[in-house]
Coordinates of C-alpha atoms and ligand atoms in Angstrom, one line a residue:
M58 CA -27.7 80.6 0.1
T59 CA -26.6 83.4 2.4
K60 CA -23.4 85.3 1.4
R61 CA -20.4 85.6 3.8
D62 CA -21.2 88.5 6.1
P63 CA -18.7 88.6 9.0
Q64 CA -20.2 91.9 10.2
G65 CA -23.8 90.7 10.3
L66 CA -25.1 93.7 8.5
T67 CA -27.2 92.0 5.8
P68 CA -30.8 93.1 6.2
L69 CA -33.4 90.6 7.4
A70 CA -35.1 90.7 4.0
D71 CA -31.9 89.2 2.5
V72 CA -30.8 86.9 5.3
D73 CA -34.2 85.4 5.9
P74 CA -36.8 86.4 3.3
E75 CA -39.3 83.9 4.8
V76 CA -39.4 85.5 8.3
F77 CA -39.2 89.0 6.7
A78 CA -42.2 88.3 4.5
L79 CA -44.2 87.1 7.5
I80 CA -43.4 90.3 9.5
R81 CA -44.3 92.4 6.5
R82 CA -47.7 90.6 6.3
E83 CA -48.3 91.2 10.0
E84 CA -47.6 94.9 9.5
K85 CA -50.1 95.0 6.7
A86 CA -52.7 93.1 8.7
E87 CA -52.2 95.4 11.7
S88 CA -52.6 98.4 9.4
E89 CA -55.6 97.3 7.5
T90 CA -57.8 95.9 10.2
V91 CA -59.8 97.3 13.1
R92 CA -58.1 95.6 16.1
L93 CA -60.4 95.2 19.1
I94 CA -58.3 92.8 21.1
A95 CA -58.5 94.5 24.5
S96 CA -54.9 93.6 25.5
E97 CA -53.3 94.8 22.2
N98 CA -52.1 98.1 21.0
Y99 CA -49.6 99.8 18.7
A100 CA -46.2 100.6 20.2
S101 CA -44.5 103.7 18.8
R102 CA -41.6 103.5 16.4
A103 CA -39.4 104.8 19.3
V104 CA -40.5 101.9 21.5
L105 CA -39.9 99.4 18.7
E106 CA -36.4 100.8 18.0
A107 CA -35.3 100.5 21.6
T108 CA -36.7 97.0 21.7
A109 CA -34.7 96.0 18.6
S110 CA -31.4 97.5 19.8
V111 CA -28.0 96.1 20.7
L112 CA -29.1 96.0 24.3
T113 CA -30.3 92.5 23.5
N114 CA -26.6 91.6 23.5
K115 CA -26.1 92.4 27.2
Y116 CA -26.1 90.3 30.3
S117 CA -26.6 92.2 33.6
E118 CA -27.9 90.0 36.4
G119 CA -28.5 92.1 39.5
Y120 CA -29.6 95.7 39.8
P121 CA -28.0 99.0 39.0
G122 CA -24.9 99.4 41.0
K123 CA -25.0 95.8 42.2
R124 CA -24.3 93.7 39.1
Y125 CA -22.6 90.3 38.7
Y126 CA -21.1 91.4 35.4
E127 CA -18.8 94.2 34.3
G128 CA -19.5 96.6 31.4
Q129 CA -22.8 97.9 32.9
K130 CA -22.4 101.6 32.6
Q131 CA -25.1 102.2 30.0
I132 CA -27.3 99.4 31.3
D133 CA -27.3 100.8 34.8
E134 CA -28.2 104.3 33.5
I135 CA -31.0 102.8 31.3
E136 CA -32.5 100.8 34.2
E137 CA -32.2 103.8 36.5
L138 CA -34.0 105.9 33.9
A139 CA -36.8 103.4 33.4
R140 CA -37.3 103.1 37.2
A141 CA -37.3 106.8 37.8
R142 CA -39.7 107.5 35.0
M143 CA -42.1 104.8 36.1
K144 CA -42.0 106.1 39.7
T145 CA -42.9 109.5 38.4
V146 CA -45.7 108.3 36.1
F147 CA -47.3 106.2 38.8
G148 CA -46.3 108.0 41.9
A149 CA -44.8 104.8 43.3
E150 CA -42.1 104.5 46.1
H151 CA -40.3 101.6 44.4
V152 CA -40.4 100.1 40.9
N153 CA -38.9 96.9 39.5
V154 CA -38.8 96.8 35.7
Q155 CA -37.2 93.4 35.2
P156 CA -40.1 90.9 35.1
Y157 CA -40.2 89.2 31.7
S158 CA -43.9 89.7 31.4
G159 CA -47.1 90.0 33.5
S160 CA -47.3 86.4 34.5
P161 CA -43.7 86.2 35.9
A162 CA -44.4 89.5 37.7
N163 CA -47.3 88.0 39.4
L164 CA -45.2 84.9 40.3
A165 CA -42.7 87.3 42.0
V166 CA -45.5 88.6 44.2
Y167 CA -46.3 85.0 45.3
L168 CA -42.6 84.3 45.9
A169 CA -42.2 87.5 48.0
F170 CA -45.2 87.0 50.2
V171 CA -46.6 83.5 50.2
K172 CA -45.4 80.0 50.9
P173 CA -46.6 76.9 48.9
G174 CA -49.8 75.6 50.3
E175 CA -50.9 78.9 51.9
T176 CA -54.2 80.5 51.0
I177 CA -54.7 83.2 48.3
M178 CA -57.7 84.8 46.8
G179 CA -58.4 86.2 43.3
L180 CA -61.2 86.8 40.9
G181 CA -62.1 83.5 39.1
L182 CA -61.2 83.2 35.5
P183 CA -64.8 82.7 34.3
A184 CA -65.7 86.0 36.1
G185 CA -63.0 88.0 34.3
G186 CA -59.9 87.2 36.5
H187 CA -56.5 86.2 35.2
L188 CA -55.0 82.7 35.2
T189 CA -52.2 83.7 37.5
H190 CA -54.7 84.8 40.3
G191 CA -55.0 81.2 41.4
W192 CA -57.0 79.6 38.6
N193 CA -56.7 75.8 38.8
V194 CA -54.8 75.1 35.5
S195 CA -52.1 77.7 36.4
I196 CA -49.2 77.0 38.7
T197 CA -50.7 79.5 41.0
G198 CA -53.8 77.3 41.5
K199 CA -51.6 74.2 42.0
F200 CA -49.0 75.5 44.4
F201 CA -51.3 77.6 46.6
N202 CA -54.6 77.0 48.2
S203 CA -56.7 79.2 46.0
V204 CA -60.1 80.5 47.0
P205 CA -61.7 82.3 44.0
Y206 CA -64.3 85.0 44.4
G207 CA -66.7 86.0 41.7
V208 CA -69.2 88.5 40.3
R209 CA -72.9 88.8 41.3
Q210 CA -75.5 86.8 39.4
D211 CA -77.8 89.9 38.9
D212 CA -75.5 92.7 37.7
H213 CA -72.2 90.8 37.0
R214 CA -70.2 93.2 39.2
I215 CA -67.5 92.0 41.6
D216 CA -69.3 90.7 44.7
M217 CA -67.5 92.6 47.5
D218 CA -69.8 90.9 50.1
Q219 CA -68.6 87.5 48.9
V220 CA -64.9 88.7 48.9
R221 CA -65.4 89.8 52.6
D222 CA -67.1 86.6 53.6
L223 CA -64.6 84.3 51.9
A224 CA -61.7 86.4 53.4
R225 CA -63.1 86.1 56.9
Q226 CA -63.6 82.4 56.5
H227 CA -60.3 81.5 54.8
R228 CA -57.9 84.1 56.1
P229 CA -55.8 84.4 52.9
K230 CA -52.2 85.6 53.0
L231 CA -52.7 87.4 49.7
I232 CA -55.6 88.9 47.9
W233 CA -55.5 89.8 44.2
C234 CA -57.7 92.5 42.7
G235 CA -57.4 93.2 39.0
T236 CA -59.0 91.7 35.9
T237 CA -58.6 90.7 32.3
A238 CA -62.2 90.8 31.1
Y239 CA -64.1 93.1 33.4
P240 CA -65.6 96.3 32.1
R241 CA -65.9 98.2 35.3
T242 CA -63.8 100.2 37.8
I243 CA -62.0 98.3 40.5
D244 CA -62.7 99.6 44.0
F245 CA -59.2 99.3 45.4
A246 CA -60.2 100.9 48.7
A247 CA -62.9 98.4 49.4
F248 CA -60.3 95.6 48.8
R249 CA -57.9 97.3 51.2
T250 CA -60.5 97.4 54.0
I251 CA -61.0 93.6 53.6
A252 CA -57.3 92.8 53.3
D253 CA -56.7 94.9 56.5
E254 CA -59.4 93.1 58.4
V255 CA -57.9 89.7 57.7
G256 CA -54.2 90.7 57.7
A257 CA -53.7 89.9 54.0
I258 CA -51.3 91.5 51.5
L259 CA -53.3 93.3 48.9
A260 CA -51.9 93.0 45.3
A261 CA -53.5 95.0 42.5
D262 CA -52.8 93.7 39.0
I263 CA -53.4 96.5 36.6
A264 CA -52.0 94.7 33.6
H265 CA -54.9 95.8 31.4
I266 CA -55.6 99.3 32.8
A267 CA -52.0 100.6 33.5
G268 CA -52.3 103.1 30.6
L269 CA -55.7 104.2 32.0
V270 CA -54.2 104.7 35.5
A271 CA -51.2 106.5 34.0
G272 CA -53.5 108.7 31.9
G273 CA -55.7 109.5 34.9
V274 CA -58.9 107.9 33.7
H275 CA -59.0 105.0 36.2
P276 CA -58.4 105.4 40.0
S277 CA -54.8 104.3 41.0
P278 CA -54.1 101.6 43.4
I279 CA -50.8 103.2 44.4
G280 CA -50.7 104.0 48.1
I281 CA -53.7 101.6 48.6
A282 CA -52.4 98.2 47.5
D283 CA -49.2 96.8 49.1
V284 CA -47.9 95.8 45.6
V285 CA -49.0 96.6 42.1
T286 CA -48.1 94.6 39.0
M287 CA -48.6 95.7 35.5
T288 CA -47.7 94.7 31.9
T289 CA -46.1 97.4 29.8
H290 CA -47.5 96.3 26.5
K291 CA -51.3 96.6 26.9
T292 CA -52.9 100.1 27.4
F293 CA -49.5 101.3 28.6
R294 CA -48.3 100.9 25.0
G295 CA -44.7 100.0 25.6
P296 CA -42.7 96.8 24.9
R297 CA -43.8 93.3 25.9
G298 CA -42.7 93.4 29.5
A299 CA -43.9 94.2 33.1
A300 CA -43.2 96.2 36.1
I301 CA -43.9 95.8 39.8
L302 CA -44.6 98.9 41.9
C303 CA -44.6 98.8 45.7
K304 CA -44.1 100.6 48.9
S305 CA -40.5 101.0 50.1
Q306 CA -41.0 98.5 52.9
H307 CA -41.6 95.7 50.3
A308 CA -38.8 96.8 47.9
S309 CA -36.2 94.3 48.9
A310 CA -38.6 91.4 49.1
I311 CA -39.9 92.1 45.6
D312 CA -36.4 92.7 44.1
R313 CA -35.1 89.5 45.6
A314 CA -38.1 87.6 44.3
V315 CA -37.6 88.8 40.7
F316 CA -33.8 88.2 40.9
P317 CA -32.4 85.8 42.0
G318 CA -35.8 84.3 42.9
L319 CA -37.3 83.8 39.5
Q320 CA -35.1 85.1 36.7
G321 CA -31.5 85.5 35.5
G322 CA -30.5 88.4 33.3
P323 CA -33.1 91.1 32.6
H324 CA -34.1 91.9 29.1
N325 CA -32.3 95.2 28.7
A326 CA -33.7 96.1 25.4
T327 CA -37.2 95.8 27.0
T328 CA -36.0 98.0 29.9
A329 CA -34.9 100.7 27.5
A330 CA -38.2 100.5 25.7
I331 CA -40.1 100.8 29.1
A332 CA -38.1 104.0 29.7
V333 CA -39.2 105.3 26.3
A334 CA -42.8 104.3 26.9
A335 CA -42.8 105.9 30.4
G336 CA -41.4 109.1 28.8
E337 CA -44.3 109.0 26.3
A338 CA -46.8 108.5 29.2
Q339 CA -45.6 111.8 30.7
Q340 CA -46.6 113.7 27.6
P341 CA -50.0 115.6 27.5
S342 CA -50.9 113.5 24.4
F343 CA -51.0 110.4 26.6
K344 CA -53.7 111.8 28.7
E345 CA -55.7 112.5 25.6
Y346 CA -55.1 109.0 24.3
A347 CA -56.3 107.5 27.6
A348 CA -59.4 109.6 27.7
R349 CA -60.1 108.6 24.0
I350 CA -59.9 104.9 24.9
V351 CA -62.7 105.3 27.5
E352 CA -64.7 107.6 25.4
N353 CA -64.5 105.2 22.5
A354 CA -65.5 102.2 24.6
R355 CA -68.6 104.0 25.8
A356 CA -69.5 105.2 22.3
L357 CA -69.0 101.7 20.9
G358 CA -71.0 100.2 23.7
A359 CA -73.9 102.6 23.2
A360 CA -73.9 102.1 19.4
L361 CA -73.9 98.3 19.9
E362 CA -76.7 98.4 22.4
A363 CA -78.8 100.5 20.0
K364 CA -78.4 97.7 17.5
G365 CA -79.6 95.0 19.9
F366 CA -76.3 93.7 21.4
R367 CA -76.3 92.8 25.1
L368 CA -73.4 94.3 27.1
I369 CA -72.3 92.5 30.3
T370 CA -72.9 94.9 33.2
G371 CA -74.8 97.1 30.8
G372 CA -71.8 99.2 29.7
T373 CA -68.2 100.0 30.5
D374 CA -66.1 102.3 32.7
N375 CA -62.8 101.3 31.1
H376 CA -61.3 100.2 27.8
L377 CA -63.3 97.1 27.2
L378 CA -66.7 95.6 26.5
L379 CA -67.9 92.1 27.2
V380 CA -70.7 91.3 24.8
D381 CA -73.2 88.4 25.3
M382 CA -74.0 87.2 21.8
T383 CA -77.0 85.1 22.9
P384 CA -79.7 87.6 21.8
K385 CA -78.0 87.6 18.4
G386 CA -78.3 83.8 18.1
I387 CA -74.6 83.2 17.4
G388 CA -71.8 81.9 19.7
G389 CA -68.8 84.0 20.5
K390 CA -66.4 81.8 18.5
P391 CA -68.2 81.7 15.1
Y392 CA -68.9 85.4 15.5
A393 CA -65.3 86.3 16.2
R394 CA -64.3 84.3 13.2
A395 CA -66.8 86.1 10.9
L396 CA -65.6 89.4 12.3
D397 CA -62.0 88.5 11.5
R398 CA -63.0 87.7 7.9
A399 CA -64.6 91.2 7.8
G400 CA -61.4 92.9 9.0
I401 CA -62.5 93.3 12.6
V402 CA -60.3 91.4 15.1
A403 CA -61.7 90.4 18.5
N404 CA -61.6 87.4 20.7
Y405 CA -64.3 85.0 21.9
N406 CA -64.7 85.1 25.6
A407 CA -66.7 83.4 28.3
I408 CA -69.3 85.6 30.0
P409 CA -70.1 85.3 33.8
F410 CA -72.1 82.1 34.5
D411 CA -71.7 81.1 30.8
P412 CA -73.9 78.1 30.0
R413 CA -71.6 77.3 27.1
K414 CA -68.1 75.7 27.1
P415 CA -64.9 77.8 27.5
M416 CA -63.7 76.8 24.0
D417 CA -67.1 77.8 22.5
P418 CA -68.5 80.5 24.9
S419 CA -71.3 83.0 24.6
G420 CA -69.4 86.2 24.4
V421 CA -66.8 88.3 22.7
R422 CA -64.4 90.8 24.3
L423 CA -63.9 94.1 22.6
G424 CA -61.2 96.7 23.5
T425 CA -60.6 100.2 22.2
P426 CA -56.9 100.9 23.1
A427 CA -55.5 100.1 19.6
I428 CA -58.1 102.1 17.7
A429 CA -57.7 105.0 20.1
S430 CA -54.0 104.9 19.4
R431 CA -54.8 105.3 15.7
G432 CA -56.9 108.4 16.6
M433 CA -60.3 107.0 15.9
G434 CA -63.2 108.6 17.7
P435 CA -66.9 108.2 18.4
A436 CA -67.9 108.7 14.7
E437 CA -65.7 105.7 13.8
M438 CA -67.3 103.7 16.7
E439 CA -70.7 104.2 15.0
R440 CA -69.3 102.7 11.8
I441 CA -67.7 99.8 13.5
A442 CA -70.9 99.0 15.4
A443 CA -72.8 99.0 12.2
W444 CA -70.4 96.6 10.6
M445 CA -70.5 94.4 13.7
A446 CA -74.3 94.3 13.5
E447 CA -74.2 93.4 9.8
V448 CA -71.7 90.6 10.5
A449 CA -73.8 89.2 13.4
E450 CA -76.8 89.0 11.1
N451 CA -74.9 87.5 8.1
P452 CA -72.0 85.5 9.6
Q453 CA -71.9 83.1 6.6
D454 CA -72.3 85.6 3.8
E455 CA -68.7 85.6 2.6
A456 CA -69.2 88.1 -0.2
R457 CA -70.7 90.5 2.4
L458 CA -67.8 89.9 4.9
D459 CA -65.3 90.6 2.1
R460 CA -67.1 93.8 1.2
I461 CA -67.0 95.0 4.8
A462 CA -63.3 94.1 5.0
G463 CA -62.8 96.4 2.1
E464 CA -64.7 99.2 3.8
V465 CA -62.7 98.6 7.1
K466 CA -59.5 98.8 5.1
E467 CA -60.6 102.1 3.7
L468 CA -61.4 103.5 7.1
C469 CA -58.0 102.3 8.4
Q470 CA -56.2 104.1 5.7
A471 CA -57.5 107.4 7.1
F472 CA -56.1 106.5 10.5
P473 CA -52.5 105.3 10.0
A474 CA -51.3 102.7 12.5
P475 CA -48.7 104.2 14.8
G476 CA -45.2 102.6 14.6
I477 CA -45.8 101.0 11.2
I478 CA -44.0 102.2 8.0
L479 CA -45.7 100.5 5.1
Ligands
PLP119 C1 -52.4 90.1 30.5 C2 -52.5 89.9 32.0 C3 -51.5 89.3 32.7 C4 -50.3 88.5 32.1 O1 -49.5 89.1 31.2 P1 -48.6 88.3 30.2 O2 -47.6 89.4 29.9 O3 -49.4 87.8 29.1 O4 -48.0 87.2 31.0 C5 -51.6 89.2 34.1 N1 -52.6 89.7 34.7 C6 -53.7 90.3 34.0 C7 -54.8 90.8 34.8 C8 -53.6 90.4 32.6 O5 -54.6 90.9 32.0

């Protein structure tokens, strides 16, 4: 029974012990495991505080200075601050910070530039592309004529010859570049040349690599692509949200597509947290963090290869590794499950030209953003690779998996998880 509490000041632990306990358990899990989900991270306490603020109470349809509601003084300043900081971090002419997440941001790009039934191109999902780049189960594959491109058979790199051939043949209105499970650098300039040749809008989706771009360890598409979309919660390490960066000439088309095209009121607490994250991204420590992500991915890849793992494309340029488990004689799904039991969290993932089914594919995807945020380095990557090899050889040995989970927990205690007070 909850007590009378007209001021709503009773702490969560007392109002709802059930939800409170689940969040506490999640905090413990995130603290005590090695998290290798390539899209995940640890937001700072500052970002979490802004996210959990009274800004969640506000409605503010419109943009700073042009709202449909009164009482916007603070909200306008917060959104201006978020936009200004994001412009500085990425060197963009215009920024919209209102999209609810990466997928709605991408829908805004469609709404701004393409009509239903028109042709678009993007990297196919099985090759490492995102659902929203025109894959058939997504609205973007149903409402538009989607022509997916892929990676080469031999080296699993994006096949720019195929991109050019398909673009010449199909004359798309919009070309997406950007990936969700691809371990190599994106050649934005090469995409620009092709887009120019066929008169297409070039959209770069840097959802995964925004933090790497901000930290200067991946080339930036700003000034090359017409429009750039990003999530704010992956390598960028902010709240769950998104931003669209574009040239001034596209500013009003993008803004109108987000509101009133797709959304109502923006999530102002998220906007404030984006401002905080963009402030953090301007600190010298963010550059170090970004460099550590890439250094760790290379170190983890090299250590895994030395233990007989097969890396798609033979390595990585960014924050992630795609591992073909075939030589280890185990599917990606049972392997990811065994890793989880051992305190190492990753996701099973299809590999290019995967002979197995999407729900039971050959690979796992590993990312280093979260462990880089904890401050782990190459020495820790060696230990993680050794555990991963042991799990691959003994996926059913529960006693062994539990022993490893204990060792993982011990390692994690030496590298406290940012943002979590245990
Ligand atoms: C994660 C991701 C998205 C979607 O982001 P959500 O916030 O999950 O909707 C879009 N594009 C790419 C390339 C992504 O990796």
